[in-house]
mmCIF file of C-alpha atoms in Angstrom:
data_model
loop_
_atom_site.group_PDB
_atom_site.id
_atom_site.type_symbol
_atom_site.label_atom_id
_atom_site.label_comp_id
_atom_site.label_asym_id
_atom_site.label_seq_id
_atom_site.Cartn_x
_atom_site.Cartn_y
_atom_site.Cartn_z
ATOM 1 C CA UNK P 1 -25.520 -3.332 -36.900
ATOM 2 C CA UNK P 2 -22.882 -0.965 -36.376
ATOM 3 C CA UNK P 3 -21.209 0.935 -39.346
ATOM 4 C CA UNK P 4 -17.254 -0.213 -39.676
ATOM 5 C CA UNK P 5 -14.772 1.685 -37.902
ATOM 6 C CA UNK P 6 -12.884 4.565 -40.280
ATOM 7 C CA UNK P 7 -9.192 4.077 -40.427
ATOM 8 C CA UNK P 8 -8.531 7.664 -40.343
ATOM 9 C CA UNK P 9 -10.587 8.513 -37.400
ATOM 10 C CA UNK P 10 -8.095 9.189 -34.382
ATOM 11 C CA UNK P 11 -7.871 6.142 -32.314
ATOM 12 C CA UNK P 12 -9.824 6.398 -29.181
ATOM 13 C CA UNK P 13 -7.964 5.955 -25.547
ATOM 14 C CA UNK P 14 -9.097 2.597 -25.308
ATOM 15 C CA UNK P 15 -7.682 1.802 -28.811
ATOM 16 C CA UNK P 16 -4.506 3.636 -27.827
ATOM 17 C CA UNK P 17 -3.520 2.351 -24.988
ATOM 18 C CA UNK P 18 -4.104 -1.654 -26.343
ATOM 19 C CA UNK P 19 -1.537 -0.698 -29.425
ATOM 20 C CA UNK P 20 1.114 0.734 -27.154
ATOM 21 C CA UNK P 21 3.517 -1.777 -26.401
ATOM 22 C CA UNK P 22 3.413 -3.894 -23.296
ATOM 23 C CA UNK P 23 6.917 -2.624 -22.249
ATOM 24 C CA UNK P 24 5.456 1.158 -22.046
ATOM 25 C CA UNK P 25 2.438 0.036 -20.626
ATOM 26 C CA UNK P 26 3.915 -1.467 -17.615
ATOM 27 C CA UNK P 27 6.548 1.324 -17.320
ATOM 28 C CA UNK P 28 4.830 3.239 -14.261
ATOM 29 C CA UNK P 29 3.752 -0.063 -12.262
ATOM 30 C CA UNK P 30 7.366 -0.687 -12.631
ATOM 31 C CA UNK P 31 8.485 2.677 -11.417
ATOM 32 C CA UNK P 32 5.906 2.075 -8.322
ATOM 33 C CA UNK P 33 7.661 -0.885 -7.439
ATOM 34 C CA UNK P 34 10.762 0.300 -7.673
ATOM 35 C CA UNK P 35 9.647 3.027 -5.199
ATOM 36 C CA UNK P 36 8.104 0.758 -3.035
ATOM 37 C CA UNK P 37 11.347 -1.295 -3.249
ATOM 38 C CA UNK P 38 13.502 1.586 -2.782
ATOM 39 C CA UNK P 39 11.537 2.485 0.612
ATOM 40 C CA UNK P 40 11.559 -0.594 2.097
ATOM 41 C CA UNK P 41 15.398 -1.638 1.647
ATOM 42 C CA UNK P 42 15.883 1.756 3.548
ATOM 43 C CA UNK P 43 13.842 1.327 6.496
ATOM 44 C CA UNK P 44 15.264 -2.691 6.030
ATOM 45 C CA UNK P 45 19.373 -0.952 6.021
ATOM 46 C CA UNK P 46 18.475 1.902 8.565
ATOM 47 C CA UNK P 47 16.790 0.257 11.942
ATOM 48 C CA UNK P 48 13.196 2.060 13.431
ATOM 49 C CA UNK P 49 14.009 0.053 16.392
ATOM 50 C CA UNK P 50 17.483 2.124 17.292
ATOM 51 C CA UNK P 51 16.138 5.847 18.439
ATOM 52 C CA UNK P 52 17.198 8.948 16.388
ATOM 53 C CA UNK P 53 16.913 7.238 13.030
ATOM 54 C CA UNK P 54 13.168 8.534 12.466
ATOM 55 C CA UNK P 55 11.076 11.370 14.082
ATOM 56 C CA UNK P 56 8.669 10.300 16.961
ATOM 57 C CA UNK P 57 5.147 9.687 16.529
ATOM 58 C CA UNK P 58 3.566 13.238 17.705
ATOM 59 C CA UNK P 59 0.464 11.259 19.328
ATOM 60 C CA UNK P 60 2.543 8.858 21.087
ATOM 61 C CA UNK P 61 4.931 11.337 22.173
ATOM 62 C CA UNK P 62 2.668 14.131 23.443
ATOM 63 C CA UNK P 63 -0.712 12.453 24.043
ATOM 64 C CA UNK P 64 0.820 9.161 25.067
ATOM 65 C CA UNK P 65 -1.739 7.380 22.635
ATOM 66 C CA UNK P 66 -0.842 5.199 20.181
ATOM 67 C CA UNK P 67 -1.881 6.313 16.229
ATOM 68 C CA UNK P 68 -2.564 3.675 13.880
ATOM 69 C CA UNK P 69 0.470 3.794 11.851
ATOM 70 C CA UNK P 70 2.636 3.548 15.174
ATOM 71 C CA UNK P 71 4.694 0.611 14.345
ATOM 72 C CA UNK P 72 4.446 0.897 10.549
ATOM 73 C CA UNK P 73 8.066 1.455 10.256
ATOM 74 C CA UNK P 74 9.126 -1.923 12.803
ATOM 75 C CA UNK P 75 6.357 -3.787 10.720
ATOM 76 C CA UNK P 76 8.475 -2.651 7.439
ATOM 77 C CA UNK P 77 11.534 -3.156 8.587
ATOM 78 C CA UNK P 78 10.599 -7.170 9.820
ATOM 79 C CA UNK P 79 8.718 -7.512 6.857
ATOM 80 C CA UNK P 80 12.340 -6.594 4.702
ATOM 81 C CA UNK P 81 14.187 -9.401 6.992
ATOM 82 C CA UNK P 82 11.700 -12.098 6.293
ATOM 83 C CA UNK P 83 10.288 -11.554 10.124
ATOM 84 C CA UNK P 84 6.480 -11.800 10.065
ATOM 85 C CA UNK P 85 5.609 -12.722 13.187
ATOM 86 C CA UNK P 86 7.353 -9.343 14.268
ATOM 87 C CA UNK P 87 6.101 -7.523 11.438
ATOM 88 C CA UNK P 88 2.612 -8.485 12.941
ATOM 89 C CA UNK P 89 3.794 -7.618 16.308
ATOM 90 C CA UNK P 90 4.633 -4.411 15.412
ATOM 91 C CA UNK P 91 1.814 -3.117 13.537
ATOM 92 C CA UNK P 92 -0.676 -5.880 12.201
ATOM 93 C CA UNK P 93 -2.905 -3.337 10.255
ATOM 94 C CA UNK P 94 0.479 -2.499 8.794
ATOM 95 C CA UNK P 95 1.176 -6.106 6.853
ATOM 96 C CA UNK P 96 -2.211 -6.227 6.230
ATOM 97 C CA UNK P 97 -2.039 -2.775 4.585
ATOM 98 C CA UNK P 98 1.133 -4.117 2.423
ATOM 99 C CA UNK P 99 -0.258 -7.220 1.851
ATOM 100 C CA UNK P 100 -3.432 -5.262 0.146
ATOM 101 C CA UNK P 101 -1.362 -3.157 -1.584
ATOM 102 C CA UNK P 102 0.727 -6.420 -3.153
ATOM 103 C CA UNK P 103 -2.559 -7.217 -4.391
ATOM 104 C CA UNK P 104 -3.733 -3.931 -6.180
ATOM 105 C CA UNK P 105 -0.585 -3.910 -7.897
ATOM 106 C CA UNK P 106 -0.814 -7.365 -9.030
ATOM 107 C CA UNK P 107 -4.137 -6.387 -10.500
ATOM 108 C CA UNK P 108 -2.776 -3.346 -11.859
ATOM 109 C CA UNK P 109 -0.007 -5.262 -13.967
ATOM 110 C CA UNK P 110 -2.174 -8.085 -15.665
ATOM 111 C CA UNK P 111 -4.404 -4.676 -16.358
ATOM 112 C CA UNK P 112 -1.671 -2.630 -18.146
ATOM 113 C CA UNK P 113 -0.240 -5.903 -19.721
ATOM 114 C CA UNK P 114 -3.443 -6.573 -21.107
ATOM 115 C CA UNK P 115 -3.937 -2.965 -22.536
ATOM 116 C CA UNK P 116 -7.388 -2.662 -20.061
ATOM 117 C CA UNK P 117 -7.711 0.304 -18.133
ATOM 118 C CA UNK P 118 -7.410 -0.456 -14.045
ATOM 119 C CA UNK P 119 -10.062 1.315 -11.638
ATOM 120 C CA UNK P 120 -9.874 0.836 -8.440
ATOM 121 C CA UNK P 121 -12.794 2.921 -7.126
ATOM 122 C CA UNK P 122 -13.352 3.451 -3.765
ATOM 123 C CA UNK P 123 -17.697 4.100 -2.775
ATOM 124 C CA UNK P 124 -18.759 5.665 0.000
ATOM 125 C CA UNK P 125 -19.428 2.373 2.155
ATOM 126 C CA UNK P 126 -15.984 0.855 1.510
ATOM 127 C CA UNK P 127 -14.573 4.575 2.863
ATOM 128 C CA UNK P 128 -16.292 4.455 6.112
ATOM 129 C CA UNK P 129 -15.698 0.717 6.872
ATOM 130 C CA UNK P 130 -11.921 1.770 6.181
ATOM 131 C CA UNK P 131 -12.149 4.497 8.908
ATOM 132 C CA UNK P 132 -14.246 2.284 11.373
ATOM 133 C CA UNK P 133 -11.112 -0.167 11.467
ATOM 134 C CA UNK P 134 -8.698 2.264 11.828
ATOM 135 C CA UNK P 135 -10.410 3.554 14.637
ATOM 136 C CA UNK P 136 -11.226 0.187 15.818
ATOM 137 C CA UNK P 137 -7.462 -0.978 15.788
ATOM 138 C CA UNK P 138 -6.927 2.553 16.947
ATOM 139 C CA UNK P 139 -9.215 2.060 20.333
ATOM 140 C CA UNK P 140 -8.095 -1.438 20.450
ATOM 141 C CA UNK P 141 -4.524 -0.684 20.998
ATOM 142 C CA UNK P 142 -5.105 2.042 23.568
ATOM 143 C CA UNK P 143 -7.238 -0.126 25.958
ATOM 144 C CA UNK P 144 -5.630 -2.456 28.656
ATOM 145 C CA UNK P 145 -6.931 -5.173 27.086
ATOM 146 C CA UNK P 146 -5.065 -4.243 23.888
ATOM 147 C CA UNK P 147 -1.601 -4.318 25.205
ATOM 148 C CA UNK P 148 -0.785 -7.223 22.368
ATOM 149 C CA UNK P 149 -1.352 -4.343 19.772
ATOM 150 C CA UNK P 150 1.458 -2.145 21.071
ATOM 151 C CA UNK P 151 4.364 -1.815 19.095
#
């Protein structure tokens, strides 16, 4: 049996962070999604599909191979207008990388609401299988067979 806690011990960070109020605790999730908010009404307002808006893709322009992420912007900017089917078009890792992060934010509320600390750890497996589909979708959308991947 464990001896009571003493009141005038400093609190630990656990103990801390369950008295602050739920208001502060959800302050920087908030400030995230305003961000994330903020980011995508711009690329919703300002069009990756007209050229000059955004820089090239260095790959694409000077290898002529497309990167991963080419698309990401099209995928955003269809995802802001309601436009999935395009959004998937565009970049389908993309929406599934926005989806995801939906998720780990959701989880990261209810976390900070509840006063629980939030890991999200990443091991060494998870890492790799990350970087085997990238360069999966990668290959994928480079091969003639691929062509549906193209932006």
């Amino acid at each position: 049996m464990s001896a009571p806690a003493d009141p005038s011990a400093p609190p630990t960070t656990a103990e801390a962070r369950r008295r602050r109020g739920p208001a502060r605790r959800l302050a920087v999730p908030a400030g995230v999604l305003a961000a994330t908010v903020a980011a995508f009404a711009y690329v919703g307002r300002v069009d990756p599909n007209e050229p000059g808006h955004y820089p090239a893709c260095p790959l694409l322009a000077h290898a002529g191979i497309w990167c991963p992420g080419c698309g990401g912007l099209r995928s955003a900017h269809a995802v802001w207008h309601g436009e999935l089917a395009t959004a998937l078009q565009a970049n389908a890792l993309a929406v599934a990388g926005y989806a995801l992060f939906a998720v780990g934010w959701l989880v990261w509320v209810v976390c900070a609401a509840r006063g629980r600390p939030v890991r999200f750890s990443l091991s060494r497996a998870h890492a790799w299988a990350a970087g085997v589909v990238l360069a999966c979708f990668s290959v994928a959308r480079n091969m003639p067979q691929g062509g549906w991947l193209h932006p």
